[in-house]
JSON list of C-alpha atoms in Angstrom, two decimals:
[
{"chain": "A", "resi": 1, "resn": "MET", "atom": "CA", "xyz": [172.28, 49.51, 51.13]},
{"chain": "A", "resi": 2, "resn": "GLU", "atom": "CA", "xyz": [171.26, 45.72, 50.72]},
{"chain": "A", "resi": 3, "resn": "ARG", "atom": "CA", "xyz": [167.78, 45.18, 50.71]},
{"chain": "A", "resi": 4, "resn": "ARG", "atom": "CA", "xyz": [168.28, 42.69, 53.84]},
{"chain": "A", "resi": 5, "resn": "ASN", "atom": "CA", "xyz": [169.27, 45.14, 55.90]},
{"chain": "A", "resi": 6, "resn": "PHE", "atom": "CA", "xyz": [166.81, 47.89, 54.94]},
{"chain": "A", "resi": 7, "resn": "ILE", "atom": "CA", "xyz": [164.35, 45.52, 56.44]},
{"chain": "A", "resi": 8, "resn": "LYS", "atom": "CA", "xyz": [166.07, 44.47, 59.04]},
{"chain": "A", "resi": 9, "resn": "SER", "atom": "CA", "xyz": [166.44, 48.20, 60.23]},
{"chain": "A", "resi": 10, "resn": "THR", "atom": "CA", "xyz": [162.71, 48.87, 59.53]},
{"chain": "A", "resi": 11, "resn": "CYS", "atom": "CA", "xyz": [161.68, 46.00, 61.71]},
{"chain": "A", "resi": 12, "resn": "ASN", "atom": "CA", "xyz": [163.28, 46.85, 64.47]},
{"chain": "A", "resi": 13, "resn": "ILE", "atom": "CA", "xyz": [161.95, 50.83, 63.90]},
{"chain": "A", "resi": 14, "resn": "CYS", "atom": "CA", "xyz": [158.09, 49.31, 63.75]},
{"chain": "A", "resi": 15, "resn": "LEU", "atom": "CA", "xyz": [159.20, 46.98, 66.79]},
{"chain": "A", "resi": 16, "resn": "LEU", "atom": "CA", "xyz": [159.68, 49.67, 69.10]},
{"chain": "A", "resi": 17, "resn": "GLY", "atom": "CA", "xyz": [157.04, 52.06, 67.43]},
{"chain": "A", "resi": 18, "resn": "THR", "atom": "CA", "xyz": [154.92, 49.22, 68.82]},
{"chain": "A", "resi": 19, "resn": "ALA", "atom": "CA", "xyz": [156.21, 49.16, 71.82]},
{"chain": "A", "resi": 20, "resn": "GLY", "atom": "CA", "xyz": [156.05, 52.36, 72.82]},
{"chain": "A", "resi": 21, "resn": "PHE", "atom": "CA", "xyz": [152.31, 53.03, 72.27]},
{"chain": "A", "resi": 22, "resn": "LEU", "atom": "CA", "xyz": [151.18, 49.76, 73.59]},
{"chain": "A", "resi": 23, "resn": "ALA", "atom": "CA", "xyz": [153.32, 51.08, 77.28]},
{"chain": "A", "resi": 24, "resn": "ALA", "atom": "CA", "xyz": [151.37, 54.00, 76.95]},
{"chain": "A", "resi": 25, "resn": "GLN", "atom": "CA", "xyz": [148.37, 52.22, 76.37]},
{"chain": "A", "resi": 26, "resn": "LEU", "atom": "CA", "xyz": [148.30, 50.07, 79.64]},
{"chain": "A", "resi": 27, "resn": "PRO", "atom": "CA", "xyz": [148.15, 50.74, 83.07]},
{"chain": "A", "resi": 28, "resn": "ALA", "atom": "CA", "xyz": [150.48, 47.58, 83.81]},
{"chain": "A", "resi": 29, "resn": "CYS", "atom": "CA", "xyz": [153.34, 49.19, 81.68]},
{"chain": "A", "resi": 30, "resn": "SER", "atom": "CA", "xyz": [152.95, 52.27, 82.00]},
{"chain": "A", "resi": 31, "resn": "PRO", "atom": "CA", "xyz": [155.20, 54.61, 85.12]},
{"chain": "A", "resi": 32, "resn": "ALA", "atom": "CA", "xyz": [153.08, 54.25, 87.89]},
{"chain": "A", "resi": 33, "resn": "SER", "atom": "CA", "xyz": [150.85, 57.91, 89.03]},
{"chain": "A", "resi": 34, "resn": "PHE", "atom": "CA", "xyz": [150.85, 57.56, 93.09]},
{"chain": "A", "resi": 35, "resn": "PRO", "atom": "CA", "xyz": [153.59, 56.44, 95.18]},
{"chain": "A", "resi": 36, "resn": "VAL", "atom": "CA", "xyz": [154.02, 52.91, 95.92]},
{"chain": "A", "resi": 37, "resn": "PHE", "atom": "CA", "xyz": [155.14, 52.03, 99.94]},
{"chain": "A", "resi": 38, "resn": "LYS", "atom": "CA", "xyz": [156.66, 48.43, 100.09]},
{"chain": "A", "resi": 39, "resn": "THR", "atom": "CA", "xyz": [156.37, 46.81, 103.42]},
{"chain": "A", "resi": 40, "resn": "ASP", "atom": "CA", "xyz": [156.26, 43.89, 105.96]},
{"chain": "A", "resi": 41, "resn": "VAL", "atom": "CA", "xyz": [153.47, 42.73, 107.46]},
{"chain": "A", "resi": 42, "resn": "ASN", "atom": "CA", "xyz": [153.78, 41.71, 111.00]},
{"chain": "A", "resi": 43, "resn": "ASP", "atom": "CA", "xyz": [150.75, 40.50, 113.17]},
{"chain": "A", "resi": 44, "resn": "LYS", "atom": "CA", "xyz": [148.12, 40.98, 110.83]},
{"chain": "A", "resi": 45, "resn": "LYS", "atom": "CA", "xyz": [149.29, 44.82, 110.32]},
{"chain": "A", "resi": 46, "resn": "ILE", "atom": "CA", "xyz": [151.10, 47.21, 108.27]},
{"chain": "A", "resi": 47, "resn": "THR", "atom": "CA", "xyz": [152.15, 50.31, 109.65]},
{"chain": "A", "resi": 48, "resn": "ILE", "atom": "CA", "xyz": [152.76, 52.91, 107.91]},
{"chain": "A", "resi": 49, "resn": "PRO", "atom": "CA", "xyz": [154.62, 56.84, 108.45]},
{"chain": "A", "resi": 50, "resn": "LEU", "atom": "CA", "xyz": [151.57, 59.13, 108.36]},
{"chain": "A", "resi": 51, "resn": "ARG", "atom": "CA", "xyz": [154.16, 61.58, 106.59]},
{"chain": "A", "resi": 52, "resn": "LEU", "atom": "CA", "xyz": [153.35, 59.73, 103.61]},
{"chain": "A", "resi": 53, "resn": "PHE", "atom": "CA", "xyz": [150.15, 61.38, 103.50]},
{"chain": "A", "resi": 54, "resn": "ASP", "atom": "CA", "xyz": [152.39, 64.78, 102.88]},
{"chain": "A", "resi": 55, "resn": "GLN", "atom": "CA", "xyz": [152.73, 64.22, 99.29]},
{"chain": "A", "resi": 56, "resn": "SER", "atom": "CA", "xyz": [149.97, 62.51, 98.06]},
{"chain": "A", "resi": 57, "resn": "PRO", "atom": "CA", "xyz": [145.94, 61.60, 100.18]},
{"chain": "A", "resi": 58, "resn": "LEU", "atom": "CA", "xyz": [146.55, 58.57, 98.43]},
{"chain": "A", "resi": 59, "resn": "GLN", "atom": "CA", "xyz": [149.31, 56.21, 98.74]},
{"chain": "A", "resi": 60, "resn": "ILE", "atom": "CA", "xyz": [149.71, 52.11, 97.40]},
{"chain": "A", "resi": 61, "resn": "VAL", "atom": "CA", "xyz": [150.87, 50.10, 99.69]},
{"chain": "A", "resi": 62, "resn": "ARG", "atom": "CA", "xyz": [152.73, 46.66, 98.54]},
{"chain": "A", "resi": 63, "resn": "PRO", "atom": "CA", "xyz": [153.18, 44.44, 101.53]},
{"chain": "A", "resi": 64, "resn": "LYS", "atom": "CA", "xyz": [155.33, 41.90, 101.10]},
{"chain": "A", "resi": 65, "resn": "ASN", "atom": "CA", "xyz": [153.97, 38.38, 100.52]},
{"chain": "A", "resi": 66, "resn": "MET", "atom": "CA", "xyz": [150.38, 39.52, 99.69]},
{"chain": "A", "resi": 67, "resn": "PHE", "atom": "CA", "xyz": [149.64, 38.99, 95.82]},
{"chain": "A", "resi": 68, "resn": "TYR", "atom": "CA", "xyz": [147.24, 42.67, 96.09]},
{"chain": "A", "resi": 69, "resn": "ASP", "atom": "CA", "xyz": [147.85, 46.45, 96.12]},
{"chain": "A", "resi": 70, "resn": "ILE", "atom": "CA", "xyz": [146.24, 48.33, 99.01]},
{"chain": "A", "resi": 71, "resn": "ALA", "atom": "CA", "xyz": [145.20, 52.44, 98.62]},
{"chain": "A", "resi": 72, "resn": "VAL", "atom": "CA", "xyz": [145.10, 53.66, 100.99]},
{"chain": "A", "resi": 73, "resn": "ARG", "atom": "CA", "xyz": [143.72, 57.48, 101.30]},
{"chain": "A", "resi": 74, "resn": "LYS", "atom": "CA", "xyz": [143.49, 60.05, 103.71]},
{"chain": "A", "resi": 75, "resn": "LYS", "atom": "CA", "xyz": [140.36, 61.56, 103.35]},
{"chain": "A", "resi": 76, "resn": "GLU", "atom": "CA", "xyz": [138.81, 65.65, 103.80]},
{"chain": "A", "resi": 77, "resn": "ASP", "atom": "CA", "xyz": [137.74, 65.01, 108.11]},
{"chain": "A", "resi": 78, "resn": "ASN", "atom": "CA", "xyz": [142.08, 63.05, 108.44]},
{"chain": "A", "resi": 79, "resn": "SER", "atom": "CA", "xyz": [140.35, 59.83, 108.61]},
{"chain": "A", "resi": 80, "resn": "TYR", "atom": "CA", "xyz": [141.92, 57.27, 106.47]},
{"chain": "A", "resi": 81, "resn": "SER", "atom": "CA", "xyz": [140.44, 53.92, 104.50]},
{"chain": "A", "resi": 82, "resn": "ALA", "atom": "CA", "xyz": [142.25, 50.84, 103.08]},
{"chain": "A", "resi": 83, "resn": "LEU", "atom": "CA", "xyz": [141.05, 48.91, 100.14]},
{"chain": "A", "resi": 84, "resn": "LEU", "atom": "CA", "xyz": [142.45, 45.96, 98.95]},
{"chain": "A", "resi": 85, "resn": "LEU", "atom": "CA", "xyz": [142.82, 46.65, 94.89]},
{"chain": "A", "resi": 86, "resn": "LEU", "atom": "CA", "xyz": [141.33, 43.19, 93.88]},
{"chain": "A", "resi": 87, "resn": "CYS", "atom": "CA", "xyz": [138.24, 43.17, 91.62]},
{"chain": "A", "resi": 88, "resn": "THR", "atom": "CA", "xyz": [135.46, 42.03, 93.02]},
{"chain": "A", "resi": 89, "resn": "HIS", "atom": "CA", "xyz": [134.59, 40.11, 90.13]},
{"chain": "A", "resi": 90, "resn": "GLN", "atom": "CA", "xyz": [137.10, 37.92, 88.80]},
{"chain": "A", "resi": 91, "resn": "GLN", "atom": "CA", "xyz": [139.84, 38.26, 91.34]},
{"chain": "A", "resi": 92, "resn": "THR", "atom": "CA", "xyz": [142.48, 40.71, 88.99]},
{"chain": "A", "resi": 93, "resn": "GLN", "atom": "CA", "xyz": [144.72, 43.74, 89.95]},
{"chain": "A", "resi": 94, "resn": "LEU", "atom": "CA", "xyz": [143.04, 47.19, 89.93]},
{"chain": "A", "resi": 95, "resn": "THR", "atom": "CA", "xyz": [144.47, 50.25, 88.73]},
{"chain": "A", "resi": 96, "resn": "VAL", "atom": "CA", "xyz": [144.04, 53.60, 89.48]},
{"chain": "A", "resi": 97, "resn": "THR", "atom": "CA", "xyz": [142.03, 56.14, 87.84]},
{"chain": "A", "resi": 98, "resn": "GLY", "atom": "CA", "xyz": [141.22, 60.13, 88.71]},
{"chain": "A", "resi": 99, "resn": "ASN", "atom": "CA", "xyz": [137.93, 58.89, 90.20]},
{"chain": "A", "resi": 100, "resn": "GLY", "atom": "CA", "xyz": [138.69, 55.34, 92.06]},
{"chain": "A", "resi": 101, "resn": "TYR", "atom": "CA", "xyz": [139.73, 52.16, 90.34]},
{"chain": "A", "resi": 102, "resn": "SER", "atom": "CA", "xyz": [139.31, 50.31, 87.51]},
{"chain": "A", "resi": 103, "resn": "CYS", "atom": "CA", "xyz": [139.31, 46.61, 86.38]},
{"chain": "A", "resi": 104, "resn": "PRO", "atom": "CA", "xyz": [141.74, 46.39, 83.10]},
{"chain": "A", "resi": 105, "resn": "LEU", "atom": "CA", "xyz": [140.25, 42.73, 82.36]},
{"chain": "A", "resi": 106, "resn": "HIS", "atom": "CA", "xyz": [136.64, 42.93, 82.19]},
{"chain": "A", "resi": 107, "resn": "GLU", "atom": "CA", "xyz": [136.33, 47.43, 83.26]},
{"chain": "A", "resi": 108, "resn": "SER", "atom": "CA", "xyz": [134.36, 46.85, 86.04]},
{"chain": "A", "resi": 109, "resn": "ASN", "atom": "CA", "xyz": [134.69, 50.34, 87.92]},
{"chain": "A", "resi": 110, "resn": "PHE", "atom": "CA", "xyz": [134.77, 51.08, 91.18]},
{"chain": "A", "resi": 111, "resn": "ASP", "atom": "CA", "xyz": [134.54, 54.71, 92.85]},
{"chain": "A", "resi": 112, "resn": "LYS", "atom": "CA", "xyz": [137.23, 56.34, 95.70]},
{"chain": "A", "resi": 113, "resn": "ASN", "atom": "CA", "xyz": [135.00, 54.09, 98.59]},
{"chain": "A", "resi": 114, "resn": "GLY", "atom": "CA", "xyz": [134.76, 51.41, 96.58]},
{"chain": "A", "resi": 115, "resn": "ASN", "atom": "CA", "xyz": [131.75, 50.88, 95.41]},
{"chain": "A", "resi": 116, "resn": "VAL", "atom": "CA", "xyz": [131.08, 49.78, 92.80]},
{"chain": "A", "resi": 117, "resn": "ILE", "atom": "CA", "xyz": [129.99, 51.91, 89.68]},
{"chain": "A", "resi": 118, "resn": "LYS", "atom": "CA", "xyz": [130.17, 49.91, 86.48]},
{"chain": "A", "resi": 119, "resn": "GLY", "atom": "CA", "xyz": [129.65, 45.78, 86.04]},
{"chain": "A", "resi": 120, "resn": "PRO", "atom": "CA", "xyz": [130.20, 43.00, 85.60]},
{"chain": "A", "resi": 121, "resn": "ALA", "atom": "CA", "xyz": [131.72, 43.62, 89.54]},
{"chain": "A", "resi": 122, "resn": "GLU", "atom": "CA", "xyz": [128.72, 43.72, 91.52]},
{"chain": "A", "resi": 123, "resn": "THR", "atom": "CA", "xyz": [130.34, 43.37, 95.19]},
{"chain": "A", "resi": 124, "resn": "ALA", "atom": "CA", "xyz": [132.02, 46.52, 96.99]},
{"chain": "A", "resi": 125, "resn": "LEU", "atom": "CA", "xyz": [135.65, 46.42, 97.25]},
{"chain": "A", "resi": 126, "resn": "HIS", "atom": "CA", "xyz": [137.06, 45.00, 101.21]},
{"chain": "A", "resi": 127, "resn": "HIS", "atom": "CA", "xyz": [137.90, 47.63, 103.15]},
{"chain": "A", "resi": 128, "resn": "PHE", "atom": "CA", "xyz": [140.70, 47.37, 105.67]},
{"chain": "A", "resi": 129, "resn": "ILE", "atom": "CA", "xyz": [139.96, 48.35, 109.27]},
{"chain": "A", "resi": 130, "resn": "THR", "atom": "CA", "xyz": [142.84, 51.33, 110.13]},
{"chain": "A", "resi": 131, "resn": "SER", "atom": "CA", "xyz": [143.98, 53.20, 113.27]},
{"chain": "A", "resi": 132, "resn": "VAL", "atom": "CA", "xyz": [146.39, 55.70, 113.87]},
{"chain": "A", "resi": 133, "resn": "SER", "atom": "CA", "xyz": [149.05, 55.15, 116.98]},
{"chain": "A", "resi": 134, "resn": "ASN", "atom": "CA", "xyz": [152.21, 57.20, 117.20]},
{"chain": "A", "resi": 135, "resn": "ASN", "atom": "CA", "xyz": [152.26, 58.67, 113.97]},
{"chain": "A", "resi": 136, "resn": "ASN", "atom": "CA", "xyz": [151.63, 56.00, 111.66]},
{"chain": "A", "resi": 137, "resn": "LEU", "atom": "CA", "xyz": [148.81, 54.90, 110.45]},
{"chain": "A", "resi": 138, "resn": "ILE", "atom": "CA", "xyz": [147.95, 51.21, 111.18]},
{"chain": "A", "resi": 139, "resn": "ILE", "atom": "CA", "xyz": [146.13, 48.47, 108.82]},
{"chain": "A", "resi": 140, "resn": "GLN", "atom": "CA", "xyz": [144.60, 45.66, 110.48]},
{"chain": "A", "resi": 141, "resn": "ILE", "atom": "CA", "xyz": [144.86, 42.71, 107.57]}
]
């Protein structure tokens, strides 16, 4: 094998290995571990079918024309909470963790209820009002 071809193929292998490693390390590049429900906002309301919560008690809602996702959780008492996944420190999209939500920028952590566990964020996440109507969850934006 010529030196040039050897270097070219070796560089390609390194690049592929590095890309795979980075994709596994970065939350934004790894596959979503929670369902994402894409929907519209109508009259400042988001409507989500309750049947989605049969699959998972946590749904990530991605409303059109909104920059940040909303985490919607069905609680054990069959009530629902909806949190804007926007870090209150420097307005960064949060990622879902096993215990709540995390900011990839400065590592602020929030619990499942949106309360700050670890700063630099000092303010809890924004909660939306929810209600149930005709087998749908309604989120007031």
